[in-house]
CSV table of C-alpha atoms in Angstrom, one decimal:
chain,number,residue,atom,x,y,z
J,906,MET,CA,156.6,-42.5,36.1
J,907,SER,CA,153.3,-44.4,36.6
J,908,TRP,CA,152.4,-42.3,39.7
J,909,PHE,CA,153.0,-39.1,37.7
J,910,LYS,CA,150.7,-40.3,34.9
J,911,ASN,CA,148.0,-41.1,37.5
J,912,ILE,CA,148.2,-37.6,38.9
J,913,VAL,CA,148.0,-36.0,35.4
J,914,ARG,CA,145.0,-38.3,34.5
J,915,THR,CA,143.2,-37.4,37.8
J,916,CYS,CA,143.7,-33.6,37.3
J,917,HIS,CA,142.5,-33.9,33.7
J,918,THR,CA,139.3,-35.8,34.8
J,919,VAL,CA,138.6,-33.1,37.5
J,920,LEU,CA,138.9,-30.3,34.9
J,921,ILE,CA,136.5,-32.1,32.6
J,922,ASP,CA,134.0,-32.4,35.4
J,923,ILE,CA,134.3,-28.7,36.4
J,924,LYS,CA,133.8,-27.6,32.7
J,925,ALA,CA,130.8,-29.8,32.4
J,926,PHE,CA,129.3,-28.3,35.6
J,927,LEU,CA,129.9,-24.7,34.5
J,928,HIS,CA,128.2,-25.4,31.1
J,929,ARG,CA,125.0,-26.5,32.7
J,930,GLN,CA,122.0,-24.2,32.1
J,931,ARG,CA,121.1,-23.8,35.8
J,932,TRP,CA,124.6,-22.7,36.6
J,933,LYS,CA,124.6,-20.1,33.9
J,934,GLU,CA,121.3,-18.7,35.1
J,935,ALA,CA,122.5,-18.5,38.7
J,936,LEU,CA,125.7,-16.8,37.6
J,937,ILE,CA,123.7,-14.2,35.6
J,938,PHE,CA,121.4,-13.6,38.6
J,939,PHE,CA,124.3,-13.0,41.0
J,940,CYS,CA,126.0,-10.6,38.5
J,941,PHE,CA,122.8,-8.5,38.4
J,942,VAL,CA,122.5,-8.5,42.2
J,943,LEU,CA,126.1,-7.4,42.5
J,944,LEU,CA,125.6,-4.7,39.9
J,945,SER,CA,122.5,-3.4,41.7
J,946,PHE,CA,124.3,-3.3,45.0
J,947,GLY,CA,127.1,-1.3,43.4
J,948,PHE,CA,124.6,1.3,42.0
J,949,TRP,CA,122.8,1.5,45.3
J,950,LEU,CA,126.1,2.0,47.2
J,951,LEU,CA,127.2,4.8,44.8
J,952,GLN,CA,123.9,6.5,45.2
J,953,SER,CA,124.0,6.3,49.0
J,954,LEU,CA,127.4,7.7,49.2
J,955,GLN,CA,126.3,10.8,47.3
J,956,GLN,CA,123.5,11.6,49.8
J,957,GLU,CA,124.2,13.7,52.9
J,958,TYR,CA,124.1,12.4,56.4
J,959,GLU,CA,124.6,13.6,59.9
J,960,THR,CA,126.8,11.7,62.3
J,961,ASP,CA,128.8,12.1,65.6
J,962,MET,CA,132.6,11.8,65.7
J,963,SER,CA,135.2,11.9,68.4
J,964,ILE,CA,138.6,13.5,68.4
J,965,PRO,CA,141.1,12.5,71.1
J,966,ILE,CA,142.8,15.1,73.3
J,967,ARG,CA,146.5,14.9,74.2
J,968,TYR,CA,147.9,17.0,77.1
J,969,THR,CA,151.6,17.9,77.0
J,970,ASN,CA,154.0,19.5,79.4
J,971,VAL,CA,151.8,18.8,82.5
J,972,PRO,CA,153.8,19.8,85.6
J,973,ASP,CA,154.5,16.7,87.8
J,974,ASP,CA,153.7,18.7,91.0
J,975,ILE,CA,150.0,19.4,90.3
J,976,ILE,CA,146.9,17.3,90.7
J,977,PHE,CA,143.7,17.9,88.7
J,978,THR,CA,140.6,18.3,90.9
J,979,ASN,CA,138.0,18.0,88.2
J,980,LYS,CA,137.4,15.4,85.5
J,981,ILE,CA,139.7,15.9,82.5
J,982,PRO,CA,138.1,15.6,79.1
J,983,GLN,CA,139.8,12.9,77.0
J,984,ALA,CA,138.0,13.7,73.7
J,985,ILE,CA,136.2,16.4,71.7
J,986,ASN,CA,132.8,15.2,70.5
J,987,ILE,CA,131.6,16.8,67.2
J,988,ARG,CA,128.4,16.5,65.1
J,989,ILE,CA,129.0,16.9,61.4
J,990,LYS,CA,127.1,16.7,58.1
J,991,ASP,CA,128.5,15.7,54.7
J,992,LYS,CA,128.1,13.2,51.8
J,993,GLY,CA,128.4,9.6,52.7
J,994,SER,CA,131.7,9.3,50.8
J,995,ALA,CA,133.3,12.0,53.0
J,996,LEU,CA,131.9,10.4,56.2
J,997,LEU,CA,133.2,7.0,55.1
J,998,ASN,CA,136.6,8.7,54.6
J,999,TYR,CA,136.6,9.9,58.2
J,1000,THR,CA,135.9,6.4,59.4
J,1001,ILE,CA,138.2,4.2,57.4
J,1002,GLY,CA,140.5,6.7,55.6
J,1003,GLN,CA,141.6,10.0,57.1
J,1004,LYS,CA,141.6,9.4,60.8
J,1005,PHE,CA,141.3,12.3,63.2
J,1006,ARG,CA,144.6,13.3,64.8
J,1007,SER,CA,144.8,14.1,68.5
J,1008,ILE,CA,144.2,17.8,69.5
J,1009,THR,CA,147.2,18.8,71.5
J,1010,ILE,CA,146.8,21.0,74.6
J,1011,ASP,CA,150.2,22.4,75.7
J,1012,MET,CA,150.3,23.4,79.4
J,1013,THR,CA,153.5,25.2,79.1
J,1014,GLY,CA,153.3,28.5,81.0
J,1015,LEU,CA,150.6,27.3,83.4
J,1016,SER,CA,150.2,29.6,86.4
J,1017,LYS,CA,150.3,27.5,89.5
J,1018,GLU,CA,148.9,30.4,91.6
J,1019,SER,CA,145.6,30.6,89.7
J,1020,GLY,CA,144.6,27.0,90.3
J,1021,LYS,CA,143.1,26.6,86.8
J,1022,PHE,CA,144.1,26.3,83.2
J,1023,THR,CA,141.6,27.3,80.4
J,1024,VAL,CA,141.5,26.3,76.8
J,1025,ASP,CA,139.1,28.7,75.0
J,1026,LYS,CA,136.5,28.0,72.4
J,1027,ARG,CA,138.4,29.6,69.5
J,1028,TYR,CA,141.4,27.3,69.9
J,1029,ILE,CA,139.2,24.2,70.0
J,1030,GLU,CA,137.2,25.3,66.9
J,1031,ALA,CA,140.3,26.1,65.0
J,1032,GLU,CA,141.9,22.8,65.8
J,1033,VAL,CA,138.7,20.9,64.7
J,1034,GLN,CA,138.4,22.9,61.5
J,1035,LYS,CA,141.9,22.0,60.5
J,1036,GLN,CA,140.9,18.3,60.4
J,1037,VAL,CA,137.5,18.4,58.6
J,1038,LEU,CA,137.0,18.8,54.9
J,1039,ALA,CA,135.8,22.1,53.3
J,1040,THR,CA,132.5,20.4,52.3
J,1041,THR,CA,131.8,19.3,55.9
J,1042,THR,CA,129.3,21.3,57.9
J,1043,LEU,CA,130.2,21.5,61.6
J,1044,TYR,CA,127.0,21.5,63.7
J,1045,SER,CA,128.3,21.3,67.3
J,1046,ILE,CA,131.4,20.8,69.4
J,1047,GLU,CA,131.3,19.5,72.9
J,1048,PRO,CA,132.9,20.7,75.1
J,1049,GLN,CA,133.3,24.1,73.5
J,1050,ALA,CA,135.9,25.2,76.1
J,1051,ILE,CA,137.9,23.3,78.7
J,1052,THR,CA,138.7,24.4,82.2
J,1053,LEU,CA,141.2,22.3,84.1
J,1054,ARG,CA,141.2,22.9,87.9
J,1055,PHE,CA,144.2,21.7,89.9
J,1056,GLY,CA,146.0,21.8,93.2
J,1057,MET,CA,149.5,21.3,94.2
J,1058,ARG,CA,150.8,17.7,94.7
J,1059,LYS,CA,153.1,16.6,97.5
J,1060,SER,CA,156.1,14.4,96.7
J,1061,LYS,CA,157.7,11.4,98.3
J,1062,GLU,CA,160.4,9.0,97.3
J,1063,PHE,CA,159.7,5.2,97.3
J,1064,PRO,CA,161.8,2.1,96.6
J,1065,ILE,CA,161.2,0.2,93.4
J,1066,VAL,CA,160.5,-3.5,93.5
J,1067,PHE,CA,160.7,-5.9,90.6
J,1068,GLN,CA,157.5,-7.8,90.0
J,1069,GLY,CA,157.6,-10.9,87.9
J,1070,ASN,CA,158.6,-14.5,87.4
J,1071,ILE,CA,162.1,-15.7,86.4
J,1072,GLN,CA,162.5,-19.2,84.9
J,1073,THR,CA,166.1,-20.3,84.1
J,1074,GLU,CA,167.3,-23.3,82.1
J,1075,LYS,CA,168.5,-26.4,84.0
J,1076,GLY,CA,171.8,-25.7,85.7
J,1077,PHE,CA,171.3,-22.0,85.7
J,1078,LEU,CA,170.1,-19.8,88.6
J,1079,VAL,CA,169.8,-16.1,89.5
J,1080,SER,CA,173.2,-15.5,91.1
J,1081,SER,CA,172.6,-12.3,93.1
J,1082,ASP,CA,170.1,-9.6,93.8
J,1083,ILE,CA,168.2,-8.1,90.9
J,1084,GLN,CA,169.6,-4.6,90.2
J,1085,ILE,CA,167.1,-1.8,89.4
J,1086,SER,CA,168.3,1.6,88.1
J,1087,PRO,CA,167.2,4.0,89.5
J,1088,SER,CA,166.4,2.0,92.7
J,1089,ARG,CA,164.0,4.7,94.0
J,1090,VAL,CA,161.5,7.1,92.3
J,1091,THR,CA,159.8,10.3,93.4
J,1092,VAL,CA,156.0,10.1,93.4
J,1093,TYR,CA,153.7,13.1,93.1
J,1094,ALA,CA,150.3,12.8,94.6
J,1095,SER,CA,148.0,14.1,97.4
J,1096,ASP,CA,148.8,13.4,101.0
J,1097,SER,CA,146.0,10.8,101.3
J,1098,ILE,CA,147.4,8.8,98.4
J,1099,LEU,CA,151.0,9.0,99.4
J,1100,ASP,CA,150.1,7.6,102.8
J,1101,THR,CA,148.8,4.4,101.2
J,1102,ILE,CA,151.9,3.7,99.2
J,1103,GLN,CA,154.8,1.6,100.6
J,1104,GLU,CA,156.7,0.8,97.4
J,1105,ILE,CA,156.4,1.1,93.6
J,1106,LYS,CA,156.3,-2.1,91.6
J,1107,THR,CA,157.4,-2.7,88.0
J,1108,VAL,CA,154.8,-4.1,85.6
J,1109,TYR,CA,154.7,-7.9,85.8
J,1110,THR,CA,157.6,-9.3,83.7
J,1111,GLU,CA,158.2,-12.9,82.8
J,1112,ILE,CA,161.6,-14.3,81.9
J,1113,LYS,CA,161.7,-17.8,80.4
J,1114,ASN,CA,164.7,-20.1,79.7
J,1115,GLY,CA,167.2,-17.7,81.1
J,1116,LYS,CA,170.8,-18.8,80.7
J,1117,LYS,CA,172.7,-15.4,80.9
J,1118,SER,CA,172.3,-12.1,82.6
J,1119,ILE,CA,169.5,-10.0,81.2
J,1120,THR,CA,169.0,-6.2,81.2
J,1121,ARG,CA,165.6,-4.8,80.2
J,1122,VAL,CA,163.8,-1.5,80.3
J,1123,VAL,CA,160.6,-2.1,82.3
J,1124,ALA,CA,157.7,0.2,82.9
J,1125,LEU,CA,156.5,1.0,86.4
J,1126,GLU,CA,153.0,-0.1,87.4
J,1127,PRO,CA,150.8,3.0,87.3
J,1128,ILE,CA,148.8,4.1,90.4
J,1129,GLU,CA,145.7,6.2,89.8
J,1130,GLY,CA,146.0,9.8,91.0
J,1131,THR,CA,149.8,9.8,90.9
J,1132,ASN,CA,152.7,11.0,88.6
J,1133,PHE,CA,156.1,9.4,88.7
J,1134,GLU,CA,159.4,11.2,88.2
J,1135,THR,CA,160.2,8.5,85.6
J,1136,ASN,CA,157.9,5.8,84.2
J,1137,ASN,CA,160.6,3.3,83.2
J,1138,VAL,CA,163.5,1.7,84.9
J,1139,SER,CA,166.4,-0.5,83.8
J,1140,VAL,CA,166.3,-4.0,85.4
J,1141,THR,CA,169.3,-6.3,85.4
J,1142,ILE,CA,168.8,-9.9,86.3
J,1143,PRO,CA,172.1,-11.7,86.9
J,1144,ILE,CA,171.9,-15.3,85.7
J,1145,GLU,CA,174.8,-17.7,85.9
J,1146,GLU,CA,175.5,-21.4,85.5
J,1147,TYR,CA,175.7,-23.1,88.8
J,1148,THR,CA,177.7,-26.1,90.2
J,1149,GLU,CA,177.9,-27.9,93.5
J,1150,LYS,CA,180.7,-27.6,96.0
J,1151,MET,CA,181.2,-29.7,99.2
J,1152,LEU,CA,182.7,-28.2,102.3
J,1153,SER,CA,183.5,-29.7,105.7
J,1154,ILE,CA,182.3,-27.3,108.4
J,1155,PRO,CA,182.9,-27.8,112.2
J,1156,VAL,CA,179.9,-27.8,114.5
J,1157,THR,CA,179.9,-25.0,117.1
J,1158,VAL,CA,177.8,-25.1,120.3
J,1159,THR,CA,177.1,-21.6,121.5
J,1160,GLY,CA,176.3,-20.5,125.1
J,1161,VAL,CA,177.9,-23.4,126.9
J,1162,PRO,CA,178.4,-22.7,130.6
J,1163,VAL,CA,182.0,-22.8,131.8
J,1164,ASN,CA,181.4,-25.8,134.0
J,1165,TYR,CA,180.3,-28.0,131.1
J,1166,LYS,CA,181.8,-29.2,127.9
J,1167,ILE,CA,180.1,-30.6,124.8
J,1168,ARG,CA,181.2,-33.4,122.5
J,1169,THR,CA,179.5,-33.7,119.2
J,1170,PHE,CA,179.5,-36.8,116.9
J,1171,PRO,CA,180.5,-36.0,114.3
J,1172,GLN,CA,182.5,-32.9,115.1
J,1173,ALA,CA,182.0,-31.6,111.5
J,1174,VAL,CA,179.3,-31.9,108.9
J,1175,GLU,CA,179.4,-31.8,105.1
J,1176,VAL,CA,177.7,-28.8,103.5
J,1177,ALA,CA,176.7,-29.1,99.9
J,1178,CYS,CA,175.7,-25.9,98.2
J,1179,ASN,CA,175.0,-24.5,94.7
J,1180,ILE,CA,177.2,-21.7,93.7
J,1181,PRO,CA,178.0,-19.8,90.5
J,1182,ILE,CA,180.9,-21.4,88.5
J,1183,SER,CA,182.6,-18.0,88.5
J,1184,ARG,CA,182.9,-18.0,92.3
J,1185,PHE,CA,183.9,-21.7,92.8
J,1186,LYS,CA,187.4,-20.9,94.0
J,1187,GLU,CA,186.2,-18.0,96.1
J,1188,LEU,CA,184.1,-20.1,98.4
J,1189,THR,CA,185.9,-21.3,101.6
J,1190,GLU,CA,185.0,-23.0,104.9
J,1191,ASP,CA,185.5,-19.9,106.9
J,1192,MET,CA,182.5,-18.3,105.1
J,1193,PHE,CA,180.2,-20.7,106.9
J,1194,THR,CA,179.0,-21.3,110.4
J,1195,VAL,CA,177.1,-24.3,111.7
J,1196,GLU,CA,175.8,-23.7,115.2
J,1197,VAL,CA,173.7,-25.4,117.9
J,1198,PRO,CA,172.5,-23.3,120.8
J,1199,TYR,CA,173.3,-24.9,124.2
J,1200,ALA,CA,169.7,-24.1,125.4
J,1201,GLN,CA,168.4,-26.5,122.8
J,1202,LEU,CA,170.7,-29.2,124.1
J,1203,GLU,CA,169.4,-28.8,127.6
J,1204,GLU,CA,165.8,-29.3,126.4
J,1205,ASN,CA,166.7,-32.3,124.3
J,1206,VAL,CA,166.5,-35.8,125.9
J,1207,SER,CA,167.1,-38.0,122.8
J,1208,GLY,CA,170.8,-37.3,122.5
J,1209,SER,CA,170.6,-36.1,118.9
J,1210,ILE,CA,169.7,-32.7,117.6
J,1211,ASP,CA,169.2,-30.9,114.2
J,1212,VAL,CA,172.0,-28.7,113.0
J,1213,GLN,CA,171.7,-25.7,110.7
J,1214,VAL,CA,173.8,-23.3,108.7
J,1215,THR,CA,173.6,-19.9,110.5
J,1216,LYS,CA,176.1,-18.0,108.3
J,1217,LYS,CA,176.8,-18.2,104.6
J,1218,PRO,CA,177.4,-15.8,101.7
J,1219,ASP,CA,174.3,-14.3,100.2
J,1220,TRP,CA,175.1,-15.6,96.7
J,1221,VAL,CA,175.1,-19.3,97.9
J,1222,ARG,CA,172.0,-21.2,97.1
J,1223,TYR,CA,170.4,-24.3,98.5
J,1224,CYS,CA,172.7,-25.5,101.2
J,1225,HIS,CA,172.3,-29.2,102.3
J,1226,VAL,CA,173.8,-30.4,105.5
J,1227,SER,CA,174.8,-34.0,106.0
J,1228,PRO,CA,174.2,-35.5,108.4
J,1229,ALA,CA,171.1,-33.3,109.3
J,1230,LYS,CA,171.2,-34.6,112.9
J,1231,ILE,CA,174.2,-35.0,115.2
J,1232,GLU,CA,174.6,-36.8,118.5
J,1233,PHE,CA,176.1,-35.0,121.5
J,1234,LEU,CA,177.4,-35.7,124.9
J,1235,LEU,CA,177.2,-33.3,127.8
J,1236,GLU,CA,180.0,-33.6,130.2
J,1237,GLN,CA,180.9,-31.7,133.4
J,1238,ASN,CA,184.2,-29.8,133.0
J,1239,THR,CA,186.4,-31.3,135.8
J,1240,SER,CA,189.0,-28.7,135.2
J,1241,PHE,CA,186.6,-26.0,136.3
J,1242,LYS,CA,186.9,-24.9,139.9
């Protein structure tokens, strides 16, 4: 218990020192001074909030039901700028309390033949008045009316490509192609913009420590001046645990003239490959081909040549051939006449 007594004694000593400091005359005078400063600031703030001020505010605009097959040819206003006058307390409320809501411009019923869509002054004023207090004086609204000019877009379908980085845990790999649904998207834009597009990419997506298949809804990377038929796609990344399988594959020499025959040493090579555990039994030797073109043998004077796997299933990863080089013997076919 001695350590506990020491802690209690230390705390008691600290409390005594604090009390002694607070009872000093200078501390009392400083505390009284700060209280008067704080009180004066409070009175000043209350008085300031009762005075009237002018200020500029901004109300965002939200456009809804915009047809995908039109393109705006003029700059679209993104906010309504207003100048108002009111007491400081009301203006403070606009800033940190009652935030302005977006003014919605619904483009339902737009006439595509006219080439323009107009939002009149009365509608904008009515929407602004709904959001300001009765005591607030509204001096100006800019713009007072909105005219949206547009032309017809062209459309074209493009493939969607996954953009990102996939990191799996040790012993796991992406087992097959990444599936994107839908795999293609219709893009609306002017002819000049459509001509510059080859594919549509998803936003950059990073997967870490993957050890099972993952499905995510991923946004498409926007392109200025375009509209997409859909802005999000479903991306499925197949991830499986991998294992190694060894196979003995015979070496085939292709393009050998009928008056020659080729002997290779060895006649077969060992192929080690990483495959998903779920497909271990499915993988067989006849799914692989190890070939050497005869033309390469003719050009080779060392008597040994590299071999490579020329056919394998798409889901097989990281094939390693052993030995990587084989020796060969070119003989004339005596049976050929």
